[in-house]
Amino acid sequence: AQTVTQSQPEMSVQEAETVTLSCTYDTSESDYYLFWYKQPPSRQMILVIRQEAYKQQNATENRFSVNFQKAAKSFSLKISDSQLGDAAMYFCAYPNTGTASKLTFGTGTRLQVTL
Amino acid sequence: ETGVTQSPTHLIKTRGQQVTLRCSSQSGHNTVSWYQQALGQGPQFIFQYYREEENGRGNFPPRFSGLQFPNYSSELNVNALELDDSALYLCASSRTQRDTQYFGPGTRLTVL
C-alpha cells in the first residue's frame, strides 16, 4: 500500500525566517508526481508546489521550494521568508499511477508563524 | 477563470437521513474527485468521475454514490447517514484523470 508520512505534527517559525517540513513516501513506481498542499483555517486545500519525479531539478515557486531525494523517497518543503499568511496545515500528497489519480495524503503538519 | 465551487457550505443532518453535495469543476476540467476529511486528519479518497463514469473508488461503502453531469459538475450522495460521516467533504477537479487536482472550499457535514 502506498503511504505518505509526515513526522512533524506541528512546527513553529518566526516571521521572515526559514522552515522545512518533512515528508517521506513509499512507492514502487518510477514515474510519478508529488504535491504539497496548504489548508488554512478557511479549509480550502490550496496547491503549493508540484514535483515531477523524473526531473532531477527541485521545484520552486517563489518562496516555496522542495528538496526531492528520489532514492530516499523524501520530499521536504522549504518556506523562506515566512509570512503570517503561511500559517496553515500543510499536507504532502502522492497520487497513484493507476487509471484514477487518487491522492494519498499524509497526516499533515500544522505550521505556526510568530512575530 | 472560475475555480472549483461547492455547495452548500455547511449542512446539518440527522442519523439515517440522506444528503446530496454538489461540485462545479473548474473550466476545462473533465475529472472530479471527492475526498472525506475527518477532523484532524488528511483527506481520504472516496471516488473519481471522468467523463460521467466512475473511474476509481476508495474504501467507502456503497451508500456513498455519485454522479457526473455532461457539464462535468458532480454530486456526492450519502444514504443512511451515520455519526462517523460527519466530516469536511472536498471536491477536486483536474484536466484529466491523472493531472493536478484543484480543490473547492469544501462542505462541512454534521450528522447528529
Tab-separated table of N, CA, C and O in Angstrom, chain B residues 13-91:
chain	number	residue	atom	x	y	z
B	13	LYS	N	-27.474	17.255	9.367
B	13	LYS	CA	-28.452	16.193	9.128
B	13	LYS	C	-28.540	15.312	10.371
B	13	LYS	O	-27.671	15.358	11.248
B	14	THR	N	-29.558	14.479	10.414
B	14	THR	CA	-29.667	13.514	11.490
B	14	THR	C	-29.375	12.112	10.957
B	14	THR	O	-29.489	11.847	9.746
B	15	ARG	N	-28.998	11.264	11.873
B	15	ARG	CA	-28.639	9.884	11.516
B	15	ARG	C	-29.769	9.216	10.743
B	15	ARG	O	-30.940	9.349	11.108
B	16	GLY	N	-29.405	8.500	9.665
B	16	GLY	CA	-30.404	7.811	8.866
B	16	GLY	C	-30.883	8.601	7.656
B	16	GLY	O	-31.439	8.017	6.714
B	17	GLN	N	-30.660	9.907	7.660
B	17	GLN	CA	-31.097	10.725	6.531
B	17	GLN	C	-30.145	10.561	5.346
B	17	GLN	O	-29.108	9.896	5.419
B	18	GLN	N	-30.537	11.189	4.250
B	18	GLN	CA	-29.745	11.165	3.029
B	18	GLN	C	-29.301	12.592	2.729
B	18	GLN	O	-29.965	13.557	3.085
B	19	VAL	N	-28.134	12.726	2.060
B	19	VAL	CA	-27.624	14.064	1.751
B	19	VAL	C	-27.019	14.071	0.343
B	19	VAL	O	-26.500	13.048	-0.134
B	20	THR	N	-27.141	15.211	-0.320
B	20	THR	CA	-26.515	15.419	-1.627
B	20	THR	C	-25.633	16.652	-1.576
B	20	THR	O	-26.092	17.733	-1.187
B	21	LEU	N	-24.377	16.483	-1.951
B	21	LEU	CA	-23.426	17.581	-2.014
B	21	LEU	C	-23.082	17.831	-3.471
B	21	LEU	O	-23.006	16.888	-4.270
B	22	ARG	N	-22.837	19.095	-3.816
B	22	ARG	CA	-22.623	19.451	-5.209
B	22	ARG	C	-21.289	20.117	-5.436
B	22	ARG	O	-20.760	20.805	-4.553
B	23	CYS	N	-20.780	19.934	-6.653
B	23	CYS	CA	-19.465	20.456	-7.000
B	23	CYS	C	-19.474	20.888	-8.462
B	23	CYS	O	-19.925	20.125	-9.340
B	24	SER	N	-18.981	22.076	-8.721
B	24	SER	CA	-18.779	22.534	-10.100
B	24	SER	C	-17.288	22.574	-10.383
B	24	SER	O	-16.529	23.205	-9.635
B	25	SER	N	-16.888	21.897	-11.435
B	25	SER	CA	-15.464	21.793	-11.732
B	25	SER	C	-14.947	23.079	-12.378
B	25	SER	O	-15.717	23.910	-12.865
B	26	GLN	N	-13.647	23.215	-12.351
B	26	GLN	CA	-13.001	24.362	-12.988
B	26	GLN	C	-13.158	24.248	-14.500
B	26	GLN	O	-13.201	23.144	-15.055
B	27	SER	N	-13.251	25.389	-15.151
B	27	SER	CA	-13.400	25.413	-16.600
B	27	SER	C	-12.271	24.635	-17.272
B	27	SER	O	-11.091	24.776	-16.926
B	28	GLY	N	-12.651	23.760	-18.223
B	28	GLY	CA	-11.652	22.978	-18.950
B	28	GLY	C	-11.282	21.664	-18.285
B	28	GLY	O	-10.481	20.908	-18.831
B	29	HIS	N	-11.851	21.392	-17.128
B	29	HIS	CA	-11.556	20.152	-16.398
B	29	HIS	C	-12.681	19.145	-16.599
B	29	HIS	O	-13.854	19.478	-16.451
B	30	ASN	N	-12.316	17.865	-16.920
B	30	ASN	CA	-13.334	16.846	-17.152
B	30	ASN	C	-13.364	15.774	-16.078
B	30	ASN	O	-14.089	14.790	-16.192
B	31	THR	N	-12.572	15.958	-15.044
B	31	THR	CA	-12.455	14.934	-13.992
B	31	THR	C	-12.734	15.557	-12.633
B	31	THR	O	-12.228	16.642	-12.330
B	32	VAL	N	-13.541	14.851	-11.842
B	32	VAL	CA	-13.854	15.309	-10.491
B	32	VAL	C	-13.560	14.186	-9.509
B	32	VAL	O	-13.953	13.039	-9.733
B	33	SER	N	-12.875	14.515	-8.435
B	33	SER	CA	-12.587	13.556	-7.365
B	33	SER	C	-13.196	14.072	-6.070
B	33	SER	O	-13.201	15.280	-5.825
B	34	TRP	N	-13.667	13.152	-5.250
B	34	TRP	CA	-14.249	13.501	-3.954
B	34	TRP	C	-13.412	12.904	-2.831
B	34	TRP	O	-12.936	11.748	-2.930
B	35	TYR	N	-13.270	13.682	-1.766
B	35	TYR	CA	-12.494	13.264	-0.596
B	35	TYR	C	-13.285	13.565	0.673
B	35	TYR	O	-14.025	14.555	0.731
B	36	GLN	N	-13.085	12.724	1.678
B	36	GLN	CA	-13.651	12.957	3.006
B	36	GLN	C	-12.506	13.286	3.958
B	36	GLN	O	-11.507	12.560	4.001
B	37	GLN	N	-12.639	14.386	4.688
B	37	GLN	CA	-11.603	14.769	5.643
B	37	GLN	C	-12.207	14.857	7.041
B	37	GLN	O	-12.922	15.811	7.359
B	38	ALA	N	-11.923	13.861	7.860
B	38	ALA	CA	-12.362	13.899	9.251
B	38	ALA	C	-11.491	14.897	10.016
B	38	ALA	O	-10.372	15.216	9.600
B	39	LEU	N	-11.994	15.358	11.122
B	39	LEU	CA	-11.311	16.379	11.910
B	39	LEU	C	-9.921	15.921	12.330
B	39	LEU	O	-9.755	14.817	12.852
B	40	GLY	N	-8.914	16.727	12.011
B	40	GLY	CA	-7.553	16.414	12.431
B	40	GLY	C	-6.832	15.392	11.569
B	40	GLY	O	-5.735	14.949	11.922
B	41	GLN	N	-7.423	15.038	10.446
B	41	GLN	CA	-6.812	14.025	9.567
B	41	GLN	C	-6.623	14.571	8.154
B	41	GLN	O	-7.163	15.626	7.799
B	42	GLY	N	-5.859	13.832	7.361
B	42	GLY	CA	-5.737	14.169	5.949
B	42	GLY	C	-6.944	13.642	5.185
B	42	GLY	O	-7.657	12.749	5.645
B	43	PRO	N	-7.205	14.210	4.016
B	43	PRO	CA	-8.336	13.747	3.211
B	43	PRO	C	-8.176	12.290	2.779
B	43	PRO	O	-7.066	11.824	2.528
B	44	GLN	N	-9.313	11.608	2.684
B	44	GLN	CA	-9.365	10.228	2.205
B	44	GLN	C	-10.165	10.197	0.909
B	44	GLN	O	-11.267	10.741	0.843
B	45	PHE	N	-9.635	9.508	-0.084
B	45	PHE	CA	-10.255	9.428	-1.410
B	45	PHE	C	-11.534	8.606	-1.344
B	45	PHE	O	-11.544	7.471	-0.848
B	46	ILE	N	-12.625	9.193	-1.890
B	46	ILE	CA	-13.892	8.465	-1.956
B	46	ILE	C	-14.051	7.834	-3.337
B	46	ILE	O	-14.156	6.616	-3.466
B	47	PHE	N	-14.113	8.666	-4.363
B	47	PHE	CA	-14.146	8.181	-5.740
B	47	PHE	C	-13.824	9.307	-6.705
B	47	PHE	O	-13.727	10.472	-6.322
B	48	GLN	N	-13.655	8.897	-7.967
B	48	GLN	CA	-13.342	9.853	-9.029
B	48	GLN	C	-14.294	9.621	-10.193
B	48	GLN	O	-14.648	8.474	-10.516
B	49	TYR	N	-14.715	10.685	-10.844
B	49	TYR	CA	-15.525	10.614	-12.047
B	49	TYR	C	-14.783	11.245	-13.208
B	49	TYR	O	-14.215	12.339	-13.090
B	50	TYR	N	-14.815	10.534	-14.316
B	50	TYR	CA	-14.162	11.013	-15.533
B	50	TYR	C	-15.157	10.843	-16.665
B	50	TYR	O	-15.621	9.725	-16.926
B	51	ARG	N	-15.500	11.936	-17.316
B	51	ARG	CA	-16.443	11.912	-18.436
B	51	ARG	C	-17.694	11.121	-18.082
B	51	ARG	O	-18.100	10.210	-18.814
B	52	GLU	N	-18.264	11.428	-16.946
B	52	GLU	CA	-19.558	10.930	-16.471
B	52	GLU	C	-19.547	9.488	-15.974
B	52	GLU	O	-20.608	8.937	-15.653
B	53	GLU	N	-18.371	8.866	-15.878
B	53	GLU	CA	-18.315	7.488	-15.379
B	53	GLU	C	-17.418	7.422	-14.146
B	53	GLU	O	-16.397	8.113	-14.072
B	54	GLU	N	-17.792	6.577	-13.191
B	54	GLU	CA	-16.929	6.373	-12.027
B	54	GLU	C	-15.644	5.706	-12.499
B	54	GLU	O	-15.657	4.701	-13.205
B	55	ASN	N	-14.538	6.259	-12.052
B	55	ASN	CA	-13.233	5.895	-12.594
B	55	ASN	C	-12.270	5.480	-11.488
B	55	ASN	O	-11.090	5.679	-11.596
B	56	GLY	N	-12.779	4.939	-10.422
B	56	GLY	CA	-11.926	4.549	-9.306
B	56	GLY	C	-12.622	4.885	-8.022
B	56	GLY	O	-13.322	5.895	-7.919
B	57	ARG	N	-12.454	4.048	-7.013
B	57	ARG	CA	-13.169	4.190	-5.753
B	57	ARG	C	-12.255	3.818	-4.599
B	57	ARG	O	-11.465	2.879	-4.703
B	58	GLY	N	-12.365	4.571	-3.523
B	58	GLY	CA	-11.618	4.254	-2.311
B	58	GLY	C	-12.403	3.291	-1.444
B	58	GLY	O	-13.404	2.707	-1.866
B	59	ASN	N	-11.967	3.152	-0.209
B	59	ASN	CA	-12.561	2.185	0.702
B	59	ASN	C	-13.790	2.767	1.402
B	59	ASN	O	-13.794	2.975	2.621
B	60	PHE	N	-14.826	3.045	0.643
B	60	PHE	CA	-16.079	3.583	1.178
B	60	PHE	C	-17.223	2.672	0.772
B	60	PHE	O	-17.208	2.105	-0.320
B	61	PRO	N	-18.235	2.531	1.660
B	61	PRO	CA	-19.344	1.616	1.357
B	61	PRO	C	-20.221	2.135	0.219
B	61	PRO	O	-20.166	3.324	-0.129
B	62	PRO	N	-21.073	1.263	-0.327
B	62	PRO	CA	-21.925	1.632	-1.468
B	62	PRO	C	-22.920	2.745	-1.155
B	62	PRO	O	-23.460	3.353	-2.095
B	63	ARG	N	-23.173	3.026	0.124
B	63	ARG	CA	-24.109	4.115	0.405
B	63	ARG	C	-23.515	5.488	0.043
B	63	ARG	O	-24.225	6.488	0.037
B	64	PHE	N	-22.240	5.492	-0.283
B	64	PHE	CA	-21.616	6.677	-0.882
B	64	PHE	C	-21.675	6.486	-2.401
B	64	PHE	O	-21.082	5.535	-2.940
B	65	SER	N	-22.401	7.354	-3.071
B	65	SER	CA	-22.516	7.241	-4.517
B	65	SER	C	-22.392	8.624	-5.141
B	65	SER	O	-22.471	9.637	-4.445
B	66	GLY	N	-22.224	8.633	-6.449
B	66	GLY	CA	-22.035	9.927	-7.092
B	66	GLY	C	-22.544	9.944	-8.512
B	66	GLY	O	-22.997	8.931	-9.059
B	67	LEU	N	-22.473	11.135	-9.069
B	67	LEU	CA	-22.851	11.358	-10.465
B	67	LEU	C	-21.940	12.419	-11.039
B	67	LEU	O	-21.485	13.307	-10.298
B	68	GLN	N	-21.724	12.339	-12.341
B	68	GLN	CA	-21.106	13.465	-13.025
B	68	GLN	C	-21.985	13.800	-14.217
B	68	GLN	O	-22.468	12.912	-14.919
B	69	PHE	N	-22.202	15.061	-14.449
B	69	PHE	CA	-23.101	15.530	-15.483
B	69	PHE	C	-22.323	15.929	-16.738
B	69	PHE	O	-21.105	16.088	-16.692
B	70	PRO	N	-23.048	16.106	-17.875
B	70	PRO	CA	-22.354	16.453	-19.135
B	70	PRO	C	-21.497	17.713	-19.043
B	70	PRO	O	-20.523	17.850	-19.784
B	71	ASN	N	-21.843	18.627	-18.141
B	71	ASN	CA	-21.005	19.828	-17.992
B	71	ASN	C	-19.867	19.588	-17.001
B	71	ASN	O	-19.160	20.519	-16.629
B	72	TYR	N	-19.684	18.325	-16.580
B	72	TYR	CA	-18.618	17.866	-15.682
B	72	TYR	C	-18.803	18.278	-14.227
B	72	TYR	O	-17.929	17.984	-13.404
B	73	SER	N	-19.915	18.916	-13.888
B	73	SER	CA	-20.206	19.105	-12.474
B	73	SER	C	-20.550	17.746	-11.873
B	73	SER	O	-20.787	16.765	-12.609
B	74	SER	N	-20.583	17.678	-10.558
B	74	SER	CA	-20.730	16.374	-9.921
B	74	SER	C	-21.541	16.481	-8.638
B	74	SER	O	-21.641	17.553	-8.020
B	75	GLU	N	-22.131	15.364	-8.248
B	75	GLU	CA	-22.826	15.235	-6.969
B	75	GLU	C	-22.255	14.066	-6.194
B	75	GLU	O	-21.868	13.051	-6.782
B	76	LEU	N	-22.226	14.235	-4.880
B	76	LEU	CA	-21.916	13.142	-3.971
B	76	LEU	C	-23.169	12.901	-3.142
B	76	LEU	O	-23.684	13.830	-2.521
B	77	ASN	N	-23.651	11.678	-3.141
B	77	ASN	CA	-24.821	11.303	-2.360
B	77	ASN	C	-24.403	10.324	-1.267
B	77	ASN	O	-23.637	9.389	-1.534
B	78	VAL	N	-24.916	10.564	-0.073
B	78	VAL	CA	-24.666	9.637	1.024
B	78	VAL	C	-26.019	9.255	1.620
B	78	VAL	O	-26.786	10.113	2.053
B	79	ASN	N	-26.311	7.959	1.615
B	79	ASN	CA	-27.561	7.446	2.178
B	79	ASN	C	-27.327	6.938	3.596
B	79	ASN	O	-26.187	6.634	3.978
B	80	ALA	N	-28.415	6.810	4.341
B	80	ALA	CA	-28.368	6.217	5.680
B	80	ALA	C	-27.221	6.794	6.499
B	80	ALA	O	-26.321	6.079	6.958
B	81	LEU	N	-27.224	8.097	6.668
B	81	LEU	CA	-26.119	8.785	7.333
B	81	LEU	C	-25.824	8.214	8.717
B	81	LEU	O	-26.737	7.874	9.484
B	82	GLU	N	-24.531	8.127	8.999
B	82	GLU	CA	-24.061	7.685	10.311
B	82	GLU	C	-23.292	8.831	10.964
B	82	GLU	O	-22.822	9.740	10.278
B	83	LEU	N	-23.146	8.736	12.284
B	83	LEU	CA	-22.452	9.805	13.006
B	83	LEU	C	-21.028	10.011	12.464
B	83	LEU	O	-20.552	11.139	12.362
B	84	ASP	N	-20.375	8.898	12.087
B	84	ASP	CA	-18.993	8.966	11.593
B	84	ASP	C	-18.878	9.623	10.221
B	84	ASP	O	-17.763	9.862	9.745
B	85	ASP	N	-20.004	9.888	9.584
B	85	ASP	CA	-19.958	10.591	8.292
B	85	ASP	C	-19.738	12.085	8.484
B	85	ASP	O	-19.516	12.807	7.496
B	86	SER	N	-19.792	12.549	9.707
B	86	SER	CA	-19.514	13.966	9.980
B	86	SER	C	-18.071	14.273	9.585
B	86	SER	O	-17.128	13.646	10.094
B	87	ALA	N	-17.900	15.200	8.667
B	87	ALA	CA	-16.569	15.483	8.109
B	87	ALA	C	-16.665	16.663	7.163
B	87	ALA	O	-17.753	17.161	6.862
B	88	LEU	N	-15.501	17.063	6.683
B	88	LEU	CA	-15.416	18.032	5.588
B	88	LEU	C	-15.310	17.232	4.295
B	88	LEU	O	-14.457	16.351	4.175
B	89	TYR	N	-16.189	17.515	3.342
B	89	TYR	CA	-16.161	16.826	2.070
B	89	TYR	C	-15.584	17.769	1.017
B	89	TYR	O	-16.106	18.854	0.776
B	90	LEU	N	-14.500	17.312	0.423
B	90	LEU	CA	-13.769	18.120	-0.545
B	90	LEU	C	-13.937	17.557	-1.948
B	90	LEU	O	-13.853	16.352	-2.156
B	91	CYS	N	-14.150	18.447	-2.872
B	91	CYS	CA	-14.222	18.097	-4.287
B	91	CYS	C	-13.002	18.692	-4.957
B	91	CYS	O	-12.572	19.807	-4.612
